[in-house]
XYZ file of C-alpha atoms in Angstrom:
578
model
C 87.899 113.659 120.359
C 86.844 117.026 121.732
C 89.168 118.654 124.189
C 86.332 118.938 126.663
C 86.465 115.235 127.389
C 90.175 114.560 127.440
C 91.219 114.080 130.995
C 93.701 111.684 132.394
C 94.577 110.843 135.891
C 97.955 109.948 137.256
C 96.561 110.847 140.644
C 97.476 107.673 142.417
C 101.195 108.205 142.190
C 101.732 108.767 145.875
C 99.834 106.170 147.845
C 102.885 105.338 149.923
C 104.680 108.649 150.328
C 104.912 109.583 153.990
C 106.341 106.404 155.400
C 108.794 105.312 158.025
C 112.077 104.059 156.638
C 112.396 100.265 156.501
C 115.463 98.294 157.281
C 117.818 97.814 154.347
C 117.532 94.795 152.125
C 119.486 91.787 153.231
C 123.167 92.170 152.710
C 123.109 95.925 152.202
C 124.562 98.682 154.256
C 121.867 101.242 153.699
C 118.940 102.197 155.840
C 117.865 104.658 158.445
C 119.584 104.835 161.794
C 116.854 106.760 163.552
C 113.105 107.122 164.045
C 111.056 104.968 166.313
C 108.580 104.716 163.489
C 111.001 102.622 161.493
C 111.003 100.057 164.233
C 107.462 99.155 163.406
C 108.570 98.069 159.956
C 111.731 96.372 161.095
C 112.467 93.343 159.010
C 109.654 94.139 156.641
C 109.981 94.562 152.923
C 106.487 95.988 152.576
C 106.098 99.271 150.737
C 105.816 102.237 153.061
C 102.320 103.312 154.073
C 100.623 106.450 152.944
C 98.835 109.183 154.666
C 98.442 110.871 157.954
C 100.353 113.265 160.070
C 101.231 110.373 162.306
C 103.208 108.626 159.582
C 105.218 111.439 158.067
C 108.419 110.914 156.159
C 111.296 110.163 158.442
C 113.759 113.017 158.353
C 116.529 110.449 158.103
C 115.340 109.811 154.564
C 115.472 113.473 153.616
C 118.143 114.933 155.892
C 118.445 118.599 156.557
C 121.752 120.191 155.658
C 123.923 120.992 158.668
C 123.665 124.705 158.032
C 119.942 124.642 157.304
C 117.414 125.912 159.756
C 115.655 123.183 161.728
C 112.371 122.076 160.216
C 109.347 123.717 161.758
C 105.735 122.852 161.157
C 104.689 126.462 161.626
C 102.910 127.907 158.635
C 104.426 130.869 156.857
C 104.108 132.982 153.748
C 103.917 130.000 151.418
C 100.866 128.575 153.188
C 99.093 131.921 153.524
C 99.695 132.953 149.918
C 98.793 129.531 148.502
C 95.538 129.356 150.431
C 94.702 132.947 149.481
C 95.220 132.212 145.775
C 93.061 129.083 145.922
C 90.259 130.788 147.857
C 90.331 133.775 145.499
C 90.040 131.391 142.568
C 87.079 129.613 144.179
C 85.324 132.908 144.931
C 85.873 134.084 141.363
C 84.499 130.801 140.015
C 81.444 131.134 142.244
C 80.679 134.795 141.542
C 81.532 134.981 137.839
C 81.711 131.445 136.417
C 81.075 132.531 132.828
C 83.837 135.138 132.899
C 86.283 132.651 134.414
C 85.364 129.996 131.871
C 85.860 132.446 129.006
C 89.263 133.565 130.276
C 90.440 129.991 130.834
C 89.279 128.945 127.373
C 91.076 131.838 125.683
C 94.197 131.192 127.742
C 94.152 127.538 126.743
C 93.845 128.459 123.077
C 96.801 130.835 123.368
C 98.925 128.247 125.137
C 98.126 125.437 122.719
C 98.608 127.458 119.519
C 101.639 129.474 120.585
C 103.473 127.357 123.130
C 102.061 123.851 122.816
C 105.270 122.568 121.247
C 106.958 123.059 124.628
C 104.930 120.125 125.954
C 106.613 117.947 123.335
C 110.155 119.277 123.604
C 110.492 119.271 127.400
C 109.459 115.617 127.941
C 111.704 114.431 125.105
C 114.581 116.469 126.524
C 113.935 114.761 129.867
C 114.285 111.362 128.181
C 117.534 112.407 126.508
C 118.879 113.787 129.777
C 118.140 110.659 131.798
C 119.539 108.317 129.147
C 122.726 110.388 128.868
C 123.132 110.369 132.649
C 122.738 106.591 132.775
C 125.195 106.014 129.925
C 127.866 108.381 131.261
C 130.123 108.371 134.297
C 127.250 110.002 136.208
C 125.459 106.657 136.123
C 127.732 105.273 138.854
C 126.780 107.947 141.374
C 124.448 106.855 144.151
C 121.495 108.698 145.624
C 123.197 108.940 148.977
C 126.764 108.402 150.071
C 128.783 106.295 147.662
C 128.883 103.392 150.127
C 125.112 103.414 150.715
C 122.992 100.590 149.359
C 119.306 100.252 148.392
C 116.783 99.947 151.192
C 114.462 97.682 149.183
C 115.004 94.600 147.081
C 114.823 95.379 143.381
C 111.557 93.499 142.807
C 109.922 95.332 145.719
C 111.257 98.668 144.502
C 109.833 98.113 141.020
C 106.480 97.043 142.452
C 106.350 100.230 144.526
C 107.053 102.354 141.444
C 104.177 100.664 139.636
C 101.837 101.049 142.593
C 102.578 104.767 142.538
C 100.506 105.412 139.418
C 98.132 102.480 138.991
C 94.955 104.452 139.510
C 91.814 106.041 138.204
C 93.493 107.194 134.998
C 94.294 103.664 133.901
C 90.736 102.573 134.614
C 89.132 105.558 132.913
C 91.434 105.764 129.907
C 92.759 102.244 129.509
C 89.792 101.755 127.178
C 88.668 105.304 126.409
C 91.904 106.628 124.913
C 92.709 103.764 122.511
C 89.056 103.509 121.495
C 88.788 107.255 120.890
C 91.910 107.183 118.692
C 90.584 104.085 116.899
C 87.353 105.876 116.010
C 89.096 109.146 115.083
C 92.770 108.460 114.232
C 95.077 111.335 115.290
C 96.303 113.658 112.536
C 94.350 111.646 109.950
C 97.100 109.009 109.869
C 94.729 106.083 109.245
C 91.242 105.213 108.112
C 88.866 105.063 111.097
C 87.952 101.665 112.532
C 90.614 99.714 110.639
C 93.530 97.594 111.810
C 95.866 100.431 110.898
C 93.774 102.727 113.106
C 94.063 100.205 115.946
C 97.854 100.265 115.720
C 97.892 104.067 115.589
C 95.606 104.132 118.628
C 98.098 102.048 120.568
C 101.033 104.177 119.399
C 99.546 107.407 120.707
C 98.409 105.753 123.941
C 101.982 104.544 124.465
C 103.243 108.060 123.750
C 100.944 109.650 126.318
C 101.542 107.084 129.070
C 105.057 105.841 128.412
C 108.592 107.182 128.310
C 107.687 110.886 128.189
C 105.586 110.739 131.325
C 108.109 108.722 133.279
C 111.018 110.868 132.113
C 109.305 113.916 133.626
C 108.832 112.066 136.908
C 112.362 110.696 136.683
C 114.051 114.082 136.340
C 112.218 115.372 139.389
C 112.825 112.194 141.366
C 116.504 112.189 140.500
C 116.886 115.870 141.380
C 115.093 115.442 144.708
C 116.964 112.243 145.531
C 120.348 113.760 144.736
C 119.596 117.013 146.562
C 118.287 115.341 149.705
C 120.145 112.039 150.004
C 123.535 113.162 148.654
C 123.570 116.878 149.496
C 121.460 116.810 152.675
C 119.065 119.579 151.679
C 115.390 119.924 152.673
C 112.876 118.302 150.312
C 111.494 121.522 148.820
C 111.426 122.267 145.107
C 112.977 125.678 145.677
C 116.073 124.243 147.379
C 116.771 122.017 144.376
C 117.249 125.128 142.245
C 120.034 126.528 144.421
C 122.797 125.630 141.896
C 121.159 128.032 139.411
C 119.397 130.613 141.582
C 121.847 130.700 144.481
C 120.770 132.679 147.542
C 117.576 133.820 145.802
C 115.912 130.538 146.781
C 116.001 131.757 150.384
C 113.809 134.770 149.630
C 110.640 135.576 147.769
C 111.813 133.753 144.640
C 112.012 130.493 146.561
C 108.618 131.116 148.141
C 107.112 131.838 144.735
C 108.491 128.574 143.342
C 107.029 126.578 146.229
C 103.663 128.312 145.795
C 103.604 127.393 142.094
C 104.415 123.810 143.044
C 101.523 123.706 145.495
C 99.048 125.237 143.041
C 100.031 122.828 140.247
C 99.780 119.826 142.559
C 96.445 120.984 143.961
C 94.826 121.329 140.549
C 96.269 117.966 139.551
C 94.461 116.386 142.487
C 91.346 118.442 141.844
C 91.084 117.160 138.291
C 91.624 113.609 139.506
C 88.849 114.046 142.037
C 86.457 115.285 139.365
C 87.468 112.473 137.034
C 87.030 109.900 139.781
C 83.585 111.268 140.605
C 82.535 110.976 136.957
C 83.864 107.432 136.723
C 82.197 106.323 139.957
C 78.954 108.005 138.913
C 78.952 106.130 135.618
C 79.716 102.904 137.448
C 76.756 103.441 139.762
C 74.617 104.100 136.716
C 75.754 100.797 135.212
C 75.212 98.777 138.381
C 72.251 100.513 140.047
C 70.699 102.525 137.250
C 71.356 105.832 139.060
C 71.836 108.748 136.655
C 75.324 110.283 136.738
C 74.194 113.898 137.109
C 76.197 116.883 138.343
C 74.457 116.530 141.703
C 75.523 112.892 141.942
C 79.108 113.856 141.077
C 79.148 116.546 143.777
C 77.865 114.015 146.315
C 80.612 111.591 145.302
C 83.250 114.345 145.559
C 82.001 115.271 149.028
C 82.150 111.676 150.246
C 85.608 111.095 148.760
C 86.898 114.352 150.270
C 85.669 113.362 153.720
C 87.251 109.924 153.348
C 90.732 110.989 152.250
C 90.862 114.037 154.535
C 89.763 111.938 157.488
C 92.383 109.357 156.628
C 95.101 112.008 156.457
C 94.025 113.477 159.803
C 93.816 110.185 161.678
C 97.093 108.887 160.354
C 95.848 105.359 159.799
C 99.067 104.543 157.992
C 98.959 100.763 158.175
C 95.403 100.679 156.876
C 96.312 102.896 153.922
C 99.358 100.722 153.242
C 97.129 97.677 152.987
C 94.673 99.570 150.778
C 97.477 100.474 148.367
C 98.599 96.840 148.248
C 95.025 95.666 147.712
C 94.385 98.099 144.864
C 97.563 97.053 143.042
C 96.510 93.423 143.397
C 92.988 94.262 142.206
C 94.350 96.007 139.107
C 96.513 92.981 138.321
C 93.581 90.592 138.733
C 91.340 92.786 136.587
C 93.931 92.900 133.814
C 94.325 89.118 133.882
C 90.550 88.674 133.880
C 90.107 90.823 130.768
C 93.014 89.152 128.966
C 91.936 85.581 129.740
C 88.218 86.013 129.072
C 88.678 88.453 126.191
C 90.231 88.161 122.710
C 93.698 87.250 123.985
C 95.023 86.150 120.581
C 94.084 89.447 118.927
C 95.492 91.411 121.862
C 98.821 89.540 121.748
C 99.269 90.157 118.030
C 98.232 93.798 118.387
C 100.774 94.303 121.168
C 103.689 92.970 119.107
C 102.754 94.997 116.027
C 102.064 98.178 117.995
C 105.307 98.062 119.971
C 107.257 97.577 116.749
C 105.455 100.452 115.058
C 105.939 102.671 118.098
C 109.674 101.949 118.193
C 110.024 102.755 114.503
C 108.034 105.988 114.675
C 109.075 107.151 118.146
C 111.027 110.257 117.116
C 108.355 111.385 114.655
C 105.551 110.848 117.172
C 107.470 112.702 119.878
C 107.676 115.873 117.784
C 104.380 115.701 115.878
C 102.887 119.191 116.163
C 99.489 120.184 114.713
C 99.206 121.394 111.128
C 95.634 122.701 111.181
C 92.863 123.748 113.544
C 91.488 120.219 113.865
C 94.914 118.851 114.774
C 95.407 121.655 117.273
C 92.123 120.837 118.985
C 93.069 117.174 119.172
C 96.507 117.946 120.622
C 94.941 120.244 123.194
C 92.578 117.503 124.276
C 95.107 114.704 124.414
C 98.896 115.003 124.087
C 99.370 118.619 125.189
C 97.053 118.128 128.106
C 98.616 114.873 129.198
C 102.155 116.217 129.118
C 101.011 119.239 131.134
C 99.233 116.842 133.470
C 102.400 114.859 134.116
C 104.319 118.097 134.653
C 101.817 119.247 137.268
C 102.334 116.009 139.179
C 106.102 115.800 138.761
C 107.060 117.218 142.162
C 104.591 114.960 143.935
C 105.696 111.760 142.195
C 109.319 112.873 142.303
C 109.281 113.002 146.100
C 107.959 109.443 146.183
C 110.546 108.133 143.708
C 113.337 109.824 145.648
C 112.030 108.391 148.906
C 112.141 104.765 147.771
C 115.341 105.049 145.686
C 117.887 105.952 148.349
C 121.092 103.994 147.734
C 120.347 103.294 144.071
C 122.816 104.341 141.408
C 121.627 106.841 138.834
C 121.898 104.098 136.214
C 119.635 101.798 138.239
C 117.211 104.630 138.890
C 116.873 105.550 135.221
C 116.396 101.945 134.105
C 113.826 101.244 136.803
C 111.822 104.432 136.318
C 111.870 104.642 132.521
C 111.660 101.056 131.299
C 109.600 98.908 133.664
C 106.570 101.197 134.236
C 106.398 102.075 130.545
C 106.381 98.388 129.577
C 103.634 97.567 132.079
C 101.520 100.497 130.896
C 101.946 99.408 127.271
C 100.598 95.989 128.241
C 97.683 97.460 130.216
C 96.537 99.742 127.400
C 96.864 96.966 124.837
C 94.884 94.482 126.935
C 92.097 96.932 127.790
C 92.033 99.042 124.644
C 92.842 96.164 122.309
C 90.052 94.008 123.733
C 87.566 96.854 123.312
C 88.719 97.448 119.729
C 88.255 93.780 118.836
C 84.768 93.700 120.349
C 83.910 96.884 118.443
C 85.131 95.339 115.198
C 82.804 92.430 115.919
C 79.809 94.757 116.282
C 79.706 95.621 120.001
C 79.613 99.390 119.233
C 81.910 100.276 122.132
C 83.343 103.060 119.980
C 79.986 104.781 119.648
C 79.470 104.606 123.413
C 82.952 106.047 123.992
C 82.350 108.971 121.657
C 79.103 109.749 123.452
C 80.665 109.587 126.925
C 84.235 108.608 127.764
C 83.193 107.453 131.230
C 81.150 104.606 129.737
C 84.084 103.082 127.829
C 85.461 100.799 130.522
C 82.054 99.532 131.613
C 81.086 98.968 127.971
C 84.083 96.647 127.694
C 83.124 94.770 130.852
C 79.616 94.267 129.440
C 81.148 92.051 126.751
C 82.805 89.732 129.269
C 81.496 87.031 131.604
C 80.448 88.151 135.100
C 80.124 91.713 133.812
C 78.044 92.987 136.743
C 80.463 91.550 139.299
C 83.392 92.999 137.341
C 81.708 96.432 137.324
C 81.221 96.386 141.099
C 84.839 95.244 141.467
C 85.977 98.195 139.325
C 83.953 100.770 141.284
C 85.448 99.570 144.565
C 88.931 99.652 143.046
C 88.503 103.231 141.806
C 87.317 104.394 145.244
C 90.217 102.696 147.023
C 92.714 104.019 144.487
C 91.654 107.592 145.015
C 91.366 107.509 148.805
C 94.769 105.890 149.257
C 96.490 108.359 146.914
C 94.690 111.568 147.886
C 95.650 110.904 151.510
C 99.322 111.233 150.607
C 98.668 114.095 148.215
C 97.050 116.069 151.026
C 100.040 115.336 153.215
C 102.488 116.570 150.574
C 100.564 119.807 150.077
C 100.595 120.296 153.839
C 104.317 119.575 154.060
C 105.246 121.898 151.189
C 103.239 124.708 152.783
C 104.762 124.083 156.236
C 108.368 124.899 155.373
C 109.072 121.327 154.338
C 108.079 119.873 157.694
C 107.284 116.162 157.688
C 104.851 116.662 160.574
C 102.419 119.337 159.368
C 99.739 120.499 161.757
C 96.316 118.900 161.586
C 94.500 122.153 160.698
C 96.835 122.548 157.715
C 96.059 119.011 156.544
C 92.321 119.613 156.923
C 92.595 122.904 155.037
C 94.200 121.323 151.984
C 91.825 118.385 152.038
C 88.733 120.571 151.982
C 90.218 123.049 149.490
C 90.877 120.164 147.107
C 87.257 119.057 147.313
C 85.979 122.629 147.108
C 87.982 123.379 143.967
C 86.705 120.217 142.303
C 83.100 121.198 143.006
C 83.345 124.798 141.781
C 85.211 123.795 138.632
C 82.620 121.147 137.843
C 79.944 123.809 138.215
C 81.887 126.239 136.009
C 82.490 123.894 133.103
C 82.568 120.241 134.078
C 85.656 118.175 133.311
C 86.728 120.716 130.696
C 87.222 123.345 133.403
C 89.083 120.847 135.588
C 91.316 120.003 132.658
C 91.984 123.648 131.853
C 92.886 124.475 135.456
C 95.409 121.643 135.593
C 96.983 122.562 132.270
C 97.206 126.297 132.955
C 98.757 125.705 136.376
C 101.420 123.581 134.678
C 102.486 126.349 132.279
C 104.753 128.273 134.691
C 105.791 125.011 136.292
C 107.280 123.934 132.959
C 109.863 126.695 133.343
C 110.732 125.338 136.777
C 111.298 121.881 135.285
C 113.689 123.307 132.688
C 115.656 125.217 135.334
C 115.668 122.092 137.486
C 117.265 120.115 134.662
C 119.995 122.737 134.320
C 120.560 122.709 138.079
C 120.850 118.922 138.107
C 123.462 118.956 135.338
C 125.511 121.531 137.265
C 125.211 119.487 140.447
C 126.382 116.268 138.830
C 129.297 117.900 137.028
C 130.544 119.384 140.293
C 130.053 116.206 142.347
C 133.232 115.482 144.297
C 133.474 111.935 142.931
C 133.177 113.128 139.331
C 135.682 115.926 139.916
C 138.167 113.427 141.372
C 137.687 111.018 138.457
C 138.277 113.767 135.908
C 141.370 114.941 137.802
C 142.810 111.399 137.842
C 142.207 110.988 134.123
C 143.897 114.290 133.389
C 146.929 113.251 135.455
C 147.161 109.922 133.638
C 146.974 111.688 130.293
C 149.498 114.277 131.433
C 147.111 117.172 130.892
């Protein structure tokens, strides 16, 4: 598959970010002891709502260290510099689109050929780190004081983790990625359009959407949760690096780190917005016969931008909470519909065989670098891009995971974040992709449609099922709701990060980031379509990869110096007479 069409969207990771803190689960001692906002959710086990300045994260969830300066929502250097960089980029794209496209293309080639292996090593290292934490004495540490307890029941907590990323990407690529790999098996590992190719297609889909992705999110979530809940620091990426960078995080180095975080997150959302516009445009073409032109996509982007920015400004938190619950339910119903009305027997057998093959080949797949130009192009379009994509969203999703995991042990956190979402995603891709593969084997030619246009893949599958028109309308509505509910929170996070970590950013700041997100999506579409959106997201993740590595080192230092661990080691040494 050409790199120009490989885009994936974990954009809906944060539909419930800026919420009031609920009461602790029955029988626990955790929970917030402040905020009038939490009173509105008293006794409720609902996931926290997303969006809006009026529903910002309670500071009791992310306490400020006693010696830290009080949070202020005044904008500073981080906001000014971030906005200046984004506007300069937009002006450049408008004035000299060809020059920008050429530079981005050459930069992408350099990154993929010279440093692409980093996008394989870092995610695998994240898996190894989390597993080692869970298996060691660190696994008993809690994200909070040692006597704190989880604020949500386990089943609710797991559902909230799943709701964080069930979005446009799963709709767009639940069919498109497996089908693309089925038609053109990665690295030439199978004959196209065979059962072996189907298994390989599932393996690489699992790789791109499974443990690696969630390990990246998990490292960030664990670092943020430990830093805020246990150490009482502000929820800024720069402050998490204090164990390594020391006082430098208080100066320009810290500001630079926060600016990189904002830029990476912005381009992650921008790509999602462009992807969502393409998917909605194709859906409208399927249902209404309206051509999905660049003009149509710009209109869709404009409407979506107005919707999610307006939602963030009005602070309709309860409405967004219900939207996030509805979209998760809709995704579940859609998956059941496809499984029940589709080739369920084939899908079940494919799932068992693919999971077994993936387990047996996991190490090899995790380190499979390209051996020729064709392989390099494929990696750039799929695995390299996806790993960079997850990296660009890691701070955003990490804040959410930290928010809902207060009181959990590190062992619980790792198990919940790594295992459950990966298993659910494996099932989703097998149901959607496996059904499409079976129909293609039977002559439906879904593969040909996918190779012509990835956006048609999902709707081509629905065409083979009963009530296809109704299912297509259902999917379009779901995609719109997914994006609006998630982009609301994304806008809030950008505003918070650029307002010195304040959980009550000013309305003009929220509006600025909302409109800049839409503006970037439009200019990048004009420069080079989804390829340009993809390149922007991947290039912005390059320096952020270094931050992730430093963050991992900082987290190890933090855990080793934790007072509980130090005391345990001291007791063991006394017992052993050392």
